[in-house]
Amino acid sequence: MLKLRVKPVTYKTAWCVVKNFVNVAGDIYASNLQPKHVEAWLGANSDSWKPATKQMYVARIGHFQRWLKSRGYIDPLTDIIEDFRHLKTSRGQQLFVPSSRFDELLDVAERQCARDRALVALGLYSLVRRSEMINIRWGDIEERISIYRTKTDDVDSLPISKYLEPELNRWRSHLCRLLQITAPDPRWPVICALQNKDPRAASDETYVPDRAFMNPGRRVWTALTTLGYTDKGLGTHTLRRSGAHAMLDELIEKGVGQDMALIIVKEMLGHADVSMTMTYLNWRAHRRKRDEIVANLGSDAVPSHDNKVVQLRAG
């Protein structure tokens, strides 16, 4: 593969994609590769891949094709993915829990165990990814939360909101009371493992405080299904997306402009670009602004692009 500025896990993913492609295409010379092989490969995996996944994997095959060209294995004018570069990826509305049900979700998680309530609170109010959540230690939490951004390989410092602070204090006090200690070890993970791994035996709160809980998505799925959600893909990303929606709405309600609100949520999510945040939330600011302005046509005031009200002169 071409040398790209990516992490080893991305190389591993790309290699798995190419290996899957070669298994479907068969044992043939690279010079004999044709678009029909890509079509057969996509067809063989059509049941297990969503449109967005197909598009991403086709791009990986494009990288593989560039690698073959750079070494003279195939003609430079060959393009086996020409007909598949722009696969349609209609993004439907992805599930998010409305903020009006956050307290209910936290209570459901607490009935599983006290740690699960803290887990859900971290997802909803700090917007961290699963890989970031499991790496948070008690020593990382002071006036802010220091997290390791796994996707960008750097450290970020997030503010602790008024919603998250009491939840973390509640979980810390509960853990100290169970373990009969005054404070958790700074090296311990905040979301620690349970000795009993069966999620149905939630009442057995025997924690392993020095070991991180590596599969929080399983407990989130249990809480969300208990709450009545049945969508596919329920997990920690559902919490992250729900919290982002709630934060964006609250910022706008408090008078923060839409552009600034999106930037704040982008920074909390750790996205590289605002457009990524808008896609992640399936949110279109211009359409919202269009609806707001058109709805006010004919009145004495129309909102401007910066959320200020523009008074219209009579006559």
XYZ file of C-alpha atoms in Angstrom, residues 58 67 72 107 214 224 294:
7
model
C -13.944 1.162 -2.513
C 0.050 0.967 -5.337
C 4.101 -1.205 -12.877
C -31.940 5.892 36.124
C -13.395 -2.646 27.672
C -31.291 1.689 25.683
C -39.252 32.193 5.559
